[in-house]
C-alpha cells in the first residue's frame, strides 16, 4: 500500500538487507562473544555502583567511608549468591523465557506477568542508567559534554537502537573488543594500583585533600538507627552492581550448543570478574583518599581549609579519579580506562536491546503484548520492541536529565522483584520434579539445586526489603507504578485476545454458502481500470451485475452517462446521489440496502484502482479507494474486491521489499555471500 | 480502515458535525458579513502600513517625515485605482477563480499558475504578517508578550486554523463584530484627534520628544538619487496597505446574490474605508510628532538631549502611540483601539484561510495541485488547504521571529505580480468581447471597463517595478524563489496527471473478459472469518478453488492441517513454505506463478479479515492483511477480495463518520436545527 511503501524504503536504507530464517543459526553466539554481549550490563555496573555507595556514605561525611569496603563485600556476597542461583535457572529453562518462564510455569501466569512487568521496566532503566553513566564518564575526559549530557545520551540511544535493528550478530562481534578492553582496563588499573600501594608509590586522587560536609540530616554523631539506615541505603545503592545478571538467563537461546552449560559457565565467569572489579575499585578508592558526593550536591565538598570550592570545580567519576591518579605519569592509561568505561556503559545498554525484544516477542506469543511485537523484523531483530525500548529510555533520560544517581533510585527494585519470584519458582520447580524423579544421582543434584535456590531466595528477599525501605520514596515508587501499569496493560491485552478468539471460534453453521452474489462495479471514469474491473466482475458470473457511480456534480455525471451509452455496455449504470458530496457513504448505504433486501446473499463490491509506484505519486492520487474499502469492511455481508491496474510507474518503482533478496544481495551487500532459496 | 478510523474520531471532536451540500447556500455571506470576512485583510493593513512608511523614512532621520503624508496620498491613489480595476474583475469573473481564472482564461495556463504561485505565497504571508503585527500590537498593551512574540503568533495560527476547519459561516458571524469594532476604533480615534487638533488640545505622542539618528547610509544631506530611492522604499512599504484587496475577487461565490454586484459594492466600501483610515493615521502621526524606527534598531532613537534611551525602552506601535495620546484622559479608549487592532490583525489572517483553500481546490480541479486539496472536507471547508496554509505560515513566523518589518519585505511583490497579470488579462478579456459584442450600450460599458483596467495596469506596473527595485535584496527574492518553486511544482503535478490519464485511456480491447477465474482463499486459522471467506469464494463458483496457507513454523502448520482434515472440507489446503518467515511474499509469488501459467485468466485472492471497532483494538491485531492487500495490488492479473467478519466491537464502535448525520445531529449539535435527507 502506498504508505507502507515509503516506510519500507527508508527502513531498508537504514537497516541493510534482511536475513533468511535458516540464517538464524549463524547468529548464535560462542561464549567468547556471548560474554561481552550479555555480560556487559552486569560488568559495566561496577562503573557506577561504587560511585553510588560513596555518594550515600558521604551523607554522613568522609568518616563514613570506613564502611565502604564492607559494603562492597556484602554486595559481592549477594552477587555470587544470585549467580549461583541463576546457574540453576539456565539449566532448567534453556528456552530464553528466563525469569518470566520460570515464574509462569511454577507460580502461574499472574506471577509471570509480574516478572515481565519488572523486566520491562528494568530493561528501559538499564538503557537509561547505562547510557547516562557512560555520558557522565565521557564528560570526565571530554569537557564540552558538560551541560549537554541529556542530549548526548539521547543521541547514543538512537544510534544503539539503529545498530540493534540491524541484528544481533553484527552487534556481538562489534561489542566484544570494547568489553574485553574494559576488563583489561579496570583489572589492569586495579593490579597496577595495588602494586603501587605495596611499593608505597600510590598517588592520592584529586579529591583526596577535600573534606565533605555531612548533609543536614546527618550532622553530628549519628544514632545507631541512623547509621544502620545509612549503611542500608549505601548497600542497596551498591546492589546496582547486580543488575544485568539475569540477562544471560533470558539469552540462553542465543548461545551455541550446549546452550545451558555455555550460559552457566558464562554466568560464573561474569560473576567472578564483576566481583573482582568491584572490590578493586572499592579498595583503591579507600587507599587513595577519594571523596565523592552527589553530582547534584557538589557544594558539600570543601577544600582542606574548609572553604567552598570554586564554582568551576567539576567532580569526576570514581573510575576517572582513580585512573588519573594511578596513571598520573602515563596519561594514555587514564584515557584508555575512561574511554573503555564510557564505551562499555553505552554497550551495556545493548544487553537490554538484546533481551527486551525477546521478552516482548514471548509476551506477544502468549497474548500479553500486541502481536506486532511478536513478528520478527526483517533482520531477525524484533524491530518493534527495539523501537519501543529506545523511545521509553529516551523519555526517562530527558525526564531525569541523564543523572545516573536519580535514575538509580528507580532501578534496583525491579531487579529484585524478578530475582525473588524467579527463585521462588525454582524452588517449586525442583520440588515438583523431585516428586517424580527416581534416579538417586539426579535427585541429589535436584536437592542441591533447590538448596542453592532457597538460599538465593532468602538472600534476595532480605535485599528486596532493604531496597524497598530505602528507595521507595527516593524514586522506586515510579518504577513500581510503571510495573503496575504494565501488569494491568498485559492482563487487558490478554483479555481482549481471549474475547476475540472466543467470538471467532467457528461452528458448522459458518460453512453455509450465500445463496446469491450481487456484484456491483464502482465507476468514476471510463478508463482502463474500470473496464478491467467490469471484465473481471463479469468473469465471476454473479447472479446480478450492475455498474454504480456516485454523482457529486450533475455535469460530470451527465458526461459519464453519455460516454457509458456511447460505449455500448450491455448493463445499466446506476447513479447514486450524494447530498453531502461524499463518495464513501452512498456506496456503503447502497450495499447495505441490497444486503438487507437479501440477507442470505452476498454483495460483491468491485473497486477499480490504478497503482502507481513512487511515493509522491501516491500522494497525488485520491485515497478514496482506500477509505471506501476501510468503511465497507464494517458492512456485514459485503465483500470488497480491489481490481488493480498497474501503471508503468508501479512496475518500474515497485516497493523495495518486493524485489527478491537473491537479487538484492548482489546489489546492496558487500559480503559476497549469496542467499539462495 | 483502522488507521483512518482513529483520525476520523479526533477530527470529529475538533470540528463538530459536518454540513450537507445543500447547506452550502446557508453559508453564503451578506455584504454586512462579507465585508468583515473578506475585507479584514485589506483594512487591517492600515495597522502596519503606516508603521512601515515611518520606519523607512526614519532612515534619513525625523526630518524626512515631512514626506509621510504625500506618500500616504500616493498609496491611497494606487489603492483606489486597484479597487476600481477589481470591480471590473468581479463582474466579469464571478466564479471565485479571481486573478487565477482571469489570467488563465485570457493569458493561458502558464500565466494562470504564475498568478496562482504568487497568490499561494501571499496567502501564507498574509497569515504570517497579520498575526505577527497583531501580536506586536498586543505587546504594546500587554507587556509580558514581549520576547515571546513568535510563540504567541504560532498559537494564534493554530487557533485560527482550527476555527476555519469548522467552516466559513461560523467564522463570518464571529468575525463581524471585531472588524466593525476596528473601523469604529480607528475612524473614531481619527475624528476625535482631528477635533482635538482643531480645538488646539491635541496631545503629542510619547515619542514626540525623541530624536532619530539617521542610519549609516543616510548621514548628512541626501543626494537627489538617495532621496528618491528612500521615498520609493517608503512608498513600496506603504503599498503593504494594498494587500488583501484581491481577496474579494477570489471570494465572489461566497456572496449572496447578486454576487458580483454585492462583491463590487463591498470592494468600493472597503477601498473608501481603508483610504480614510490610512490618511487619518498618517495625518495624526504627523501632527502629534511621532518618531518611529525599525523595532530591531531602536538604538537610533535618542532623547531630547541626544542621549541614548534606557535599555528598558519599548517602542509601541504607531496605532498604540496615537491612541494613547488621543485618549490620554480616557484610557478605555486606548485599550479599545489597541484591542481592536490586535484582534482585526489576527482575524485578517482569516481572509487567507478563506481564500487559500478555495484557490487550492480550483488548482486541484485543474490538475495543478494534489487532488486531495480538491475534496471538500467534512465541514465544507477545504481542510487540507487550511492545514497546509497554517503549517507554512508557522514556519515563516518562526523563521522571521514574528517580526513584521522583516516579513513585509517578502510580502508585496507577490501581490503586484497578480495585480499586473490580472489587469493585463482583463484588457484582453474586454478586447476579445468587444469583437463580438454588438449592443452599443454594452460596448460603451466594455470600453469604459477596458480603460479602467488599462489605467490600473499602468499604475500597478509602475508600482511593481518600484517594489522589485526596492525590495528584491531585502527579502522579496525569497518570495520570488518560493513562487518559482510553486510554479515548477504545479507544472510537474499537471504533467503527472496528464501522463496517468493518457496511460489509462481505455480502448475496446480493455473489455475482453478473462477466460477463467482461479480463486484462492488464504487460511491462517480455522475461525469464522476463514469459513466465511471459503463460503463466499465458493458462492462465486470459480473455475478453480483452493485454500492456501503460509507455513512459518512446522508445528502450527501441522496443527492447522489436522484441523482442516477434521472439518472435512472438500478442497485441499495448499501449504506455501516461507524461508524468510514472511507472510506476504510467498502469497504474492504464488499468485504471480498461477497467473503466469494462465495469462488470460485472473487470480482471485480471498483474504479473511476480522474487523474491530476501537482504535486500540486495531493496534492489537496484525496489520498483515493490509500489507498483503497493498502488495497484491502490484501484481498484474490479480484481484484482491477482502471478506470481512465484523466482531461485536466493530458494530458498537463504528468509525464516527459512518453514523448518519441525521442521527448525529440530535446528539452532538445544540443548535436545534435538524438536517433531513
PDB file of N, CA and C in Angstrom, chain A residues 26 265 315 383 462 492 542 599 674:
ATOM      1  N   UNK A  26      23.269 -18.950  12.179  1.00  0.00           N
ATOM      2  CA  UNK A  26      24.518 -18.203  12.057  1.00  0.00           C
ATOM      3  C   UNK A  26      24.653 -17.124  13.120  1.00  0.00           C
ATOM      4  N   UNK A 265      28.377 -21.354  32.418  1.00  0.00           N
ATOM      5  CA  UNK A 265      29.796 -21.025  32.531  1.00  0.00           C
ATOM      6  C   UNK A 265      30.003 -19.517  32.377  1.00  0.00           C
ATOM      7  N   UNK A 315      33.356  17.577  39.516  1.00  0.00           N
ATOM      8  CA  UNK A 315      33.655  16.322  40.180  1.00  0.00           C
ATOM      9  C   UNK A 315      33.672  15.207  39.140  1.00  0.00           C
ATOM     10  N   UNK A 383      12.066  -5.689  15.580  1.00  0.00           N
ATOM     11  CA  UNK A 383      12.179  -4.249  15.386  1.00  0.00           C
ATOM     12  C   UNK A 383      11.256  -3.435  16.293  1.00  0.00           C
ATOM     13  N   UNK A 462      15.720 -10.626  51.581  1.00  0.00           N
ATOM     14  CA  UNK A 462      16.205  -9.639  52.545  1.00  0.00           C
ATOM     15  C   UNK A 462      16.614  -8.358  51.807  1.00  0.00           C
ATOM     16  N   UNK A 492      -5.002  -6.761  30.361  1.00  0.00           N
ATOM     17  CA  UNK A 492      -6.050  -6.245  29.486  1.00  0.00           C
ATOM     18  C   UNK A 492      -5.900  -6.766  28.064  1.00  0.00           C
ATOM     19  N   UNK A 542     -21.633 -13.380 -11.616  1.00  0.00           N
ATOM     20  CA  UNK A 542     -22.507 -13.198 -10.444  1.00  0.00           C
ATOM     21  C   UNK A 542     -23.960 -13.334 -10.835  1.00  0.00           C
ATOM     22  N   UNK A 599     -30.898 -11.094   2.751  1.00  0.00           N
ATOM     23  CA  UNK A 599     -29.961 -11.331   3.854  1.00  0.00           C
ATOM     24  C   UNK A 599     -29.123 -12.591   3.671  1.00  0.00           C
ATOM     25  N   UNK A 674      25.957 -15.300  -1.111  1.00  0.00           N
ATOM     26  CA  UNK A 674      24.683 -15.337  -1.824  1.00  0.00           C
ATOM     27  C   UNK A 674      23.643 -16.091  -1.000  1.00  0.00           C
TER      28      UNK A 674
END
